[in-house]
Short mmCIF file of C-alpha atoms in Angstrom, two decimals:
data_model
loop_
_atom_site.label_atom_id
_atom_site.label_comp_id
_atom_site.label_asym_id
_atom_site.label_seq_id
_atom_site.Cartn_x
_atom_site.Cartn_y
_atom_site.Cartn_z
CA MET A 1 0.00 0.00 0.00
CA LEU A 2 1.22 3.51 -0.80
CA ASP A 3 0.29 4.73 2.70
CA ASP A 4 2.71 2.20 4.20
CA GLU A 5 5.76 3.33 2.18
CA PRO A 6 8.64 4.47 4.44
CA GLY A 7 8.94 8.27 4.76
CA ARG A 8 5.59 8.92 3.15
CA LYS A 9 3.33 11.28 5.12
CA ARG A 10 0.13 9.63 6.24
CA ARG A 11 -3.03 10.87 4.59
CA ARG A 12 -4.96 13.24 6.82
CA LEU A 13 -8.53 12.35 7.75
CA TRP A 14 -11.33 14.54 6.42
CA VAL A 15 -12.99 14.35 9.86
CA HIS A 16 -11.28 12.77 12.84
CA PRO A 17 -13.33 9.90 14.33
CA ILE A 18 -13.51 11.73 17.69
CA VAL A 19 -14.75 14.95 16.07
CA ALA A 20 -17.27 12.95 14.06
CA GLN A 21 -19.01 12.09 17.34
CA GLN A 22 -19.69 15.69 18.36
CA GLN A 23 -23.46 15.41 17.93
CA GLN A 24 -23.54 12.35 20.17
CA LYS A 25 -20.88 13.20 22.74
CA GLY A 26 -20.03 16.91 22.39
CA GLN A 27 -20.73 19.19 25.34
CA PHE A 28 -23.19 21.36 23.44
CA HIS A 29 -25.43 18.46 22.41
CA LYS A 30 -25.20 16.57 25.71
CA LEU A 31 -25.23 19.36 28.31
CA PHE A 32 -26.70 22.57 26.95
CA ASN A 33 -30.39 21.60 27.06
CA ASP A 34 -29.99 20.29 30.61
CA LEU A 35 -28.30 23.55 31.66
CA ARG A 36 -31.30 25.52 30.43
CA GLN A 37 -33.41 23.72 33.03
CA ASP A 38 -31.36 25.22 35.89
CA SER A 39 -31.00 29.00 35.81
CA ASN A 40 -28.21 29.12 38.42
CA LYS A 41 -26.08 26.49 36.69
CA PHE A 42 -26.66 28.17 33.34
CA LYS A 43 -25.54 31.55 34.66
CA SER A 44 -22.43 29.99 36.20
CA HIS A 45 -21.63 28.26 32.91
CA CYS A 46 -22.32 31.13 30.50
CA ARG A 47 -21.81 34.14 32.84
CA MET A 48 -25.30 35.43 32.05
CA SER A 49 -28.91 34.50 32.61
CA ILE A 50 -30.90 32.36 30.18
CA GLU A 51 -32.99 35.38 29.16
CA THR A 52 -29.88 37.48 28.51
CA PHE A 53 -28.27 34.67 26.50
CA ASP A 54 -31.39 34.36 24.33
CA HIS A 55 -31.50 38.14 23.83
CA LEU A 56 -27.83 38.15 22.88
CA LEU A 57 -28.36 35.27 20.45
CA ILE A 58 -31.16 37.18 18.72
CA CYS A 59 -28.88 40.21 18.32
CA LEU A 60 -26.03 38.16 16.84
CA HIS A 61 -27.93 35.47 14.94
CA PRO A 62 -27.87 37.12 11.46
CA ASP A 63 -24.04 37.08 11.44
CA LEU A 64 -23.59 33.68 13.14
CA ASN A 65 -26.01 31.66 11.04
CA PHE A 66 -24.44 29.69 8.19
CA VAL A 67 -26.04 27.32 5.66
CA ASP A 68 -25.30 23.63 5.31
CA THR A 69 -23.24 22.51 2.32
CA SER A 70 -22.99 19.25 0.43
CA MET A 71 -19.73 18.57 2.27
CA ARG A 72 -20.80 19.12 5.90
CA ARG A 73 -23.43 20.54 8.22
CA SER A 74 -22.90 24.03 9.54
CA ILE A 75 -22.33 24.78 13.21
CA SER A 76 -25.39 26.49 14.69
CA ALA A 77 -25.33 30.10 15.87
CA GLU A 78 -26.24 28.88 19.37
CA GLN A 79 -23.24 26.56 19.54
CA ARG A 80 -20.90 29.21 18.11
CA LEU A 81 -21.97 31.65 20.81
CA LEU A 82 -21.62 29.04 23.57
CA VAL A 83 -18.11 28.05 22.44
CA THR A 84 -17.05 31.70 22.48
CA LEU A 85 -18.60 32.39 25.88
CA ARG A 86 -16.86 29.35 27.36
CA PHE A 87 -13.52 30.54 26.01
CA LEU A 88 -14.02 34.03 27.41
CA ALA A 89 -15.42 32.77 30.72
CA THR A 90 -12.67 30.23 31.41
CA GLY A 91 -9.62 31.22 29.37
CA ASN A 92 -9.22 27.54 28.46
CA SER A 93 -7.00 26.77 25.48
CA PHE A 94 -8.50 25.91 22.13
CA ALA A 95 -7.10 22.40 22.57
CA SER A 96 -9.07 22.03 25.82
CA LEU A 97 -12.26 23.31 24.18
CA HIS A 98 -11.61 20.89 21.32
CA PHE A 99 -12.08 17.95 23.70
CA GLU A 100 -15.12 19.52 25.35
CA PHE A 101 -17.09 20.37 22.21
CA LEU A 102 -15.46 17.84 19.85
CA LEU A 103 -14.79 20.52 17.26
CA GLY A 104 -11.48 20.97 15.45
CA ILE A 105 -8.93 23.28 17.07
CA SER A 106 -8.72 25.49 14.00
CA THR A 107 -12.53 25.49 13.80
CA ILE A 108 -12.79 26.72 17.40
CA SER A 109 -10.16 29.38 16.75
CA GLY A 110 -12.13 30.65 13.76
CA ILE A 111 -15.42 30.57 15.67
CA VAL A 112 -14.04 32.55 18.62
CA CYS A 113 -12.41 35.26 16.49
CA HIS A 114 -15.42 35.65 14.22
CA THR A 115 -17.95 35.70 17.06
CA CYS A 116 -15.90 38.25 19.03
CA LYS A 117 -15.83 40.50 15.98
CA VAL A 118 -19.60 40.14 15.54
CA ILE A 119 -20.23 40.91 19.23
CA TRP A 120 -18.25 44.16 18.91
CA GLN A 121 -19.94 45.22 15.69
CA ARG A 122 -23.49 44.29 16.68
CA LEU A 123 -23.54 45.52 20.28
CA ARG A 124 -21.39 48.64 20.20
CA GLU A 125 -24.11 51.14 19.29
CA ALA A 126 -26.59 49.50 21.67
CA VAL A 127 -24.49 49.16 24.85
CA MET A 128 -21.73 51.75 24.40
CA PRO A 129 -23.05 54.54 22.14
CA THR A 130 -21.22 57.81 21.67
CA PRO A 131 -22.33 59.96 24.63
CA ALA A 132 -24.36 63.10 24.05
CA ALA A 133 -24.74 66.01 26.48
CA ALA A 134 -27.77 64.35 28.11
CA ASP A 135 -25.74 61.16 28.67
CA TRP A 136 -22.94 63.10 30.36
CA LEU A 137 -25.48 64.78 32.66
CA ARG A 138 -26.94 61.37 33.58
CA ILE A 139 -23.44 60.01 34.34
CA ALA A 140 -22.63 63.10 36.41
CA ALA A 141 -25.84 62.65 38.38
CA GLY A 142 -24.84 59.07 39.13
CA PHE A 143 -21.42 60.09 40.45
CA ASN A 144 -22.94 62.86 42.54
CA GLN A 145 -25.34 60.41 44.17
CA SER A 146 -23.01 57.43 44.66
CA ALA A 147 -19.59 59.08 45.15
CA GLN A 148 -20.59 62.63 46.18
CA PHE A 149 -18.38 64.06 43.42
CA PRO A 150 -20.47 66.54 41.38
CA ASN A 151 -19.76 67.42 37.75
CA CYS A 152 -17.89 64.12 37.29
CA ILE A 153 -18.52 62.44 33.93
CA GLY A 154 -16.41 59.33 34.43
CA ALA A 155 -13.46 57.60 36.03
CA LEU A 156 -10.48 56.88 33.78
CA ASP A 157 -7.74 54.27 34.06
CA GLY A 158 -5.77 51.72 32.09
CA LYS A 159 -5.63 47.94 32.60
CA HIS A 160 -2.76 45.78 31.36
CA ILE A 161 -3.99 42.63 29.59
CA ARG A 162 -1.35 39.91 29.75
CA VAL A 163 -0.42 38.41 26.36
CA LYS A 164 2.25 36.11 25.02
CA LYS A 165 5.19 37.95 23.48
CA PRO A 166 4.34 38.78 19.85
CA SER A 167 6.98 37.79 17.31
CA HIS A 168 9.58 40.41 16.40
CA SER A 169 8.07 42.94 18.84
CA GLY A 170 11.17 43.71 20.90
CA SER A 171 10.25 45.39 24.17
CA ARG A 172 7.22 47.32 22.90
CA TYR A 173 4.75 45.09 24.77
CA PHE A 174 6.90 44.70 27.91
CA ASN A 175 5.41 46.79 30.73
CA TYR A 176 6.68 48.15 34.03
CA LYS A 177 5.14 45.15 35.81
CA GLN A 178 7.65 42.93 34.01
CA TYR A 179 5.35 41.05 31.63
CA PHE A 180 4.04 41.48 28.08
CA SER A 181 0.70 43.21 27.70
CA VAL A 182 -1.64 45.38 25.70
CA VAL A 183 -3.57 48.17 27.42
CA LEU A 184 -7.30 48.59 27.82
CA MET A 185 -7.89 52.29 28.51
CA ALA A 186 -11.44 52.84 29.75
CA LEU A 187 -13.76 55.53 31.03
CA ALA A 188 -16.37 54.08 33.41
CA ASP A 189 -19.58 55.44 34.92
CA SER A 190 -20.94 54.95 38.45
CA ASP A 191 -22.79 51.76 37.41
CA TYR A 192 -19.45 50.15 36.49
CA LYS A 193 -20.25 50.30 32.77
CA PHE A 194 -17.67 51.39 30.21
CA VAL A 195 -18.48 54.63 28.41
CA ILE A 196 -15.44 54.97 26.10
CA VAL A 197 -12.57 52.54 25.55
CA ASP A 198 -9.25 52.52 23.72
CA ILE A 199 -7.81 49.04 23.13
CA GLY A 200 -4.49 47.67 21.96
CA ALA A 201 -1.79 50.15 22.97
CA TYR A 202 1.66 48.71 23.70
CA GLY A 203 2.22 47.68 27.31
CA SER A 204 5.39 49.79 27.48
CA THR A 205 3.44 53.02 26.81
CA SER A 206 2.45 55.22 29.75
CA ASP A 207 -1.22 55.91 30.52
CA SER A 208 -0.79 59.61 29.78
CA ARG A 209 0.69 58.95 26.33
CA ILE A 210 -2.01 56.39 25.51
CA LEU A 211 -4.73 58.89 26.37
CA SER A 212 -3.03 61.66 24.41
CA ALA A 213 -2.76 59.47 21.29
CA SER A 214 -6.28 58.03 21.59
CA ARG A 215 -9.36 59.27 19.78
CA MET A 216 -10.92 60.19 23.13
CA GLY A 217 -7.91 62.31 24.06
CA GLU A 218 -7.95 64.05 20.69
CA ARG A 219 -11.69 64.78 20.90
CA LEU A 220 -11.26 66.05 24.47
CA ARG A 221 -8.51 68.46 23.38
CA GLN A 222 -10.61 69.71 20.48
CA ASN A 223 -13.80 70.11 22.56
CA GLN A 224 -15.66 67.49 20.50
CA LEU A 225 -17.05 65.29 23.30
CA ALA A 226 -20.33 67.26 23.54
CA LEU A 227 -19.70 68.01 27.22
CA PRO A 228 -22.29 70.15 29.03
CA GLU A 229 -21.50 73.77 29.81
CA PRO A 230 -19.73 74.43 33.15
CA SER A 231 -22.11 74.79 36.09
CA ARG A 232 -21.92 75.78 39.73
CA LEU A 233 -21.41 72.92 42.15
CA PRO A 234 -24.54 71.99 44.16
CA GLY A 235 -25.32 74.56 46.86
CA SER A 236 -22.29 76.66 45.98
CA ALA A 237 -22.24 80.36 45.09
CA GLY A 238 -18.68 80.10 43.79
CA PRO A 239 -17.49 80.07 40.18
CA PRO A 240 -18.90 77.45 37.83
CA ALA A 241 -16.86 74.27 37.38
CA PRO A 242 -16.47 72.29 34.17
CA PHE A 243 -17.49 68.66 33.94
CA VAL A 244 -14.42 66.56 34.66
CA ILE A 245 -12.97 63.07 34.42
CA VAL A 246 -11.21 61.73 37.52
CA GLU A 247 -7.89 59.89 37.14
CA ASP A 248 -4.77 58.85 39.05
CA GLU A 249 -1.26 60.29 39.12
CA GLY A 250 -0.33 58.57 35.85
CA PHE A 251 -2.24 61.15 33.81
CA ALA A 252 -1.74 64.84 33.15
CA LEU A 253 -3.85 67.58 34.73
CA SER A 254 -6.14 69.64 32.49
CA PRO A 255 -9.43 71.55 32.83
CA HIS A 256 -11.42 68.36 32.17
CA LEU A 257 -9.00 65.84 33.71
CA MET A 258 -8.63 65.86 37.50
CA ARG A 259 -5.71 64.09 39.16
CA PRO A 260 -4.80 64.11 42.88
CA PHE A 261 -2.56 66.69 44.52
CA PRO A 262 1.07 65.51 44.80
CA ARG A 263 1.65 63.52 47.98
CA ARG A 264 4.25 65.89 49.42
CA ASP A 265 3.25 68.82 51.70
CA LEU A 266 -0.42 67.86 51.90
CA ASP A 267 -2.66 69.90 54.17
CA ASP A 268 -6.17 68.84 55.22
CA ARG A 269 -7.81 70.64 52.29
CA LYS A 270 -5.66 68.78 49.75
CA ARG A 271 -6.09 65.46 51.58
CA ILE A 272 -9.85 65.89 51.47
CA PHE A 273 -9.74 66.55 47.72
CA ASN A 274 -7.58 63.45 47.16
CA TYR A 275 -9.93 61.37 49.29
CA ARG A 276 -13.01 62.55 47.40
CA LEU A 277 -11.35 62.01 44.05
CA THR A 278 -10.26 58.48 45.03
CA ARG A 279 -13.85 57.63 46.05
CA ALA A 280 -14.98 58.52 42.53
CA ARG A 281 -12.01 56.95 40.75
CA ARG A 282 -12.55 53.55 42.38
CA TYR A 283 -15.48 52.89 40.03
CA VAL A 284 -13.24 52.23 37.04
CA GLU A 285 -11.03 49.95 39.14
CA CYS A 286 -14.11 48.05 40.31
CA ALA A 287 -15.33 47.83 36.70
CA PHE A 288 -12.01 46.24 35.71
CA GLY A 289 -12.36 43.85 38.65
CA ILE A 290 -15.86 42.80 37.59
CA LEU A 291 -14.66 42.39 33.99
CA SER A 292 -11.75 40.09 34.84
CA SER A 293 -13.72 38.16 37.46
CA LYS A 294 -16.56 37.35 35.05
CA TRP A 295 -14.43 36.83 31.93
CA ARG A 296 -11.47 34.83 33.22
CA VAL A 297 -9.65 34.87 29.92
CA PHE A 298 -7.98 37.95 31.49
CA GLN A 299 -6.60 36.00 34.45
CA SER A 300 -3.84 34.35 32.42
CA SER A 301 -1.75 35.21 29.37
CA ILE A 302 -3.88 35.26 26.20
CA GLN A 303 -2.21 32.96 23.67
CA MET A 304 -3.27 34.79 20.53
CA LYS A 305 -1.87 37.29 18.04
CA PRO A 306 -2.28 40.99 18.97
CA ASP A 307 -5.08 41.61 16.45
CA ASN A 308 -7.06 38.68 17.85
CA VAL A 309 -6.35 39.77 21.42
CA THR A 310 -7.95 43.10 20.52
CA LEU A 311 -11.05 41.25 19.28
CA VAL A 312 -11.26 39.32 22.55
CA ILE A 313 -11.00 42.50 24.66
CA GLN A 314 -13.57 44.28 22.50
CA ALA A 315 -16.02 41.39 22.90
CA CYS A 316 -15.56 41.22 26.67
CA VAL A 317 -16.12 44.97 27.03
CA MET A 318 -19.37 44.68 25.06
CA LEU A 319 -20.50 41.63 27.04
CA HIS A 320 -19.64 43.41 30.29
CA ASN A 321 -21.94 46.32 29.45
CA PHE A 322 -24.59 44.00 28.00
CA THR A 323 -24.82 41.93 31.18
CA ARG A 324 -24.68 45.04 33.40
CA ILE A 325 -27.73 46.33 31.52
CA HIS A 326 -29.75 43.11 31.35
CA ASP A 327 -28.62 41.16 34.43
CA ALA A 328 -27.92 43.91 36.97
CA SER A 329 -30.19 46.59 38.38
CA THR A 330 -29.72 50.01 36.86
CA ASP A 331 -29.75 53.37 38.65
CA ALA A 332 -32.93 55.43 38.50
CA ASP A 333 -32.97 58.59 36.45
CA LEU A 334 -31.93 61.28 38.92
CA GLY A 335 -32.98 64.15 36.69
CA LEU A 336 -30.36 66.54 38.10
CA ASN A 337 -30.13 69.78 36.14
CA MET A 338 -26.57 71.07 36.27
CA THR A 339 -26.59 73.57 33.41
CA SER A 340 -25.73 77.23 33.94
CA SER A 341 -25.55 80.36 31.87
CA VAL A 342 -22.34 81.38 33.66
CA SER A 343 -19.16 80.36 31.84
CA LEU A 344 -15.63 79.67 33.01
CA ASP A 345 -12.70 80.84 30.92
CA LEU A 346 -10.61 77.69 30.44
CA SER A 347 -8.41 79.10 27.71
CA ARG A 348 -6.53 81.84 29.52
CA PRO A 349 -2.83 82.00 28.68
CA GLY A 350 -0.22 80.31 30.85
CA ARG A 351 1.89 77.22 31.09
CA PRO A 352 0.20 73.88 30.28
CA GLY A 353 -1.95 72.84 33.21
CA THR A 354 -2.60 76.34 34.55
CA ALA A 355 -6.32 76.14 33.79
CA GLY A 356 -6.38 72.61 35.21
CA LEU A 357 -4.81 73.87 38.45
CA ALA A 358 -7.53 76.53 38.73
CA VAL A 359 -10.30 73.95 38.23
CA ARG A 360 -8.78 71.65 40.84
CA GLU A 361 -8.74 74.53 43.31
CA ILE A 362 -12.47 75.10 42.72
CA PHE A 363 -13.22 71.48 43.64
CA ALA A 364 -10.81 71.50 46.58
CA ASP A 365 -12.44 74.62 48.02
CA TYR A 366 -15.90 73.15 47.53
CA PHE A 367 -15.12 69.83 49.23
CA SER A 368 -13.86 71.72 52.31
CA SER A 369 -16.81 74.11 52.41
CA PRO A 370 -20.03 73.57 54.42
CA GLU A 371 -21.94 73.04 51.15
CA GLY A 372 -19.69 70.28 49.82
CA ALA A 373 -18.19 68.61 52.90
CA LEU A 374 -19.06 65.07 53.99
CA SER A 375 -19.60 64.36 57.68
CA TRP A 376 -17.00 61.57 57.73
CA GLN A 377 -14.29 62.96 55.47
CA MET A 378 -12.11 64.34 58.29
CA ASP A 379 -12.13 60.96 60.04
CA ALA A 380 -11.22 59.31 56.73
CA ILE A 381 -8.19 61.49 56.06
CA ARG A 382 -6.94 61.24 59.61
CA GLY A 383 -6.96 57.48 59.29
CA SER A 384 -4.90 57.65 56.08
CA ARG A 385 -2.02 59.66 57.57
#
């Protein structure tokens, strides 16, 4: 026989006998219907409720539904979505998923990448639309209620996503934490949902440079984010304050970007401002925590090429917002009107950051005033000394 000739490569099977048994022994065909009978087990398995899964499937079905051919039957949209959710929820390798679902490794790889791309394209406008002025006011109302930081339109930070070293990349992906990563830069609201994201920057790049080079940073510099007009802080007769984004020391200070006072020579007034800013900034850190806890693909190094890693992050961000909307309670509309006809000159000449310094002083004065002080803030700062 030709197949038995020495040195001759064995003929590959069209379908491996193990894979051929997927409809009899594969996880989808054996387990999925049983999971749907137990809502708690289903949510643990898919990281979302049955109702949310069905809603998501309806949204994605047009791009996940393929026709059968004369060569083989297509994989259903439901199974494609389940395979992708299991990869994102566990971080298991494609080889491991191969033995669970009895699908080819390359088939699973293609399914995951394609489904992640579809999730981003189909859900983006629904769960993370471009904010308008009314959206910023709603976000600001949420921060004022939950964090007692008025005129705050989001908390900003970057998260390093661990990846395997891309080929021929040098040290571009090697970060200060001593591993290879890409950066998810995100602006979060007080319901732990992502409002704006920038994905895929090199791990070696600082947060400030990533923001400056991002589309969000460019639109912020050019006044194209449709931010509301500056308004007086609640109960205050002082000058109006612009709507601001809170951040940590890794970012630059500007009229719309508030970072803490430097840690040296802090008096009580500055400590109070730093405390109040940290209370608001924690929401983006908690959002990252919820993201990586639910989608455990982020808890180990993602073994994919950078472009595919970006697809995975994009999909997880969309699924995070989608489940926050459909599986978690949402804040009531607070209806807080923070508009004002009084304007603040943010373009006066001076060194970079001068206007930002003036805005920070407005907030610092307010947080130490009777109108803006919290009853426990002095106890909090004394405990942090």
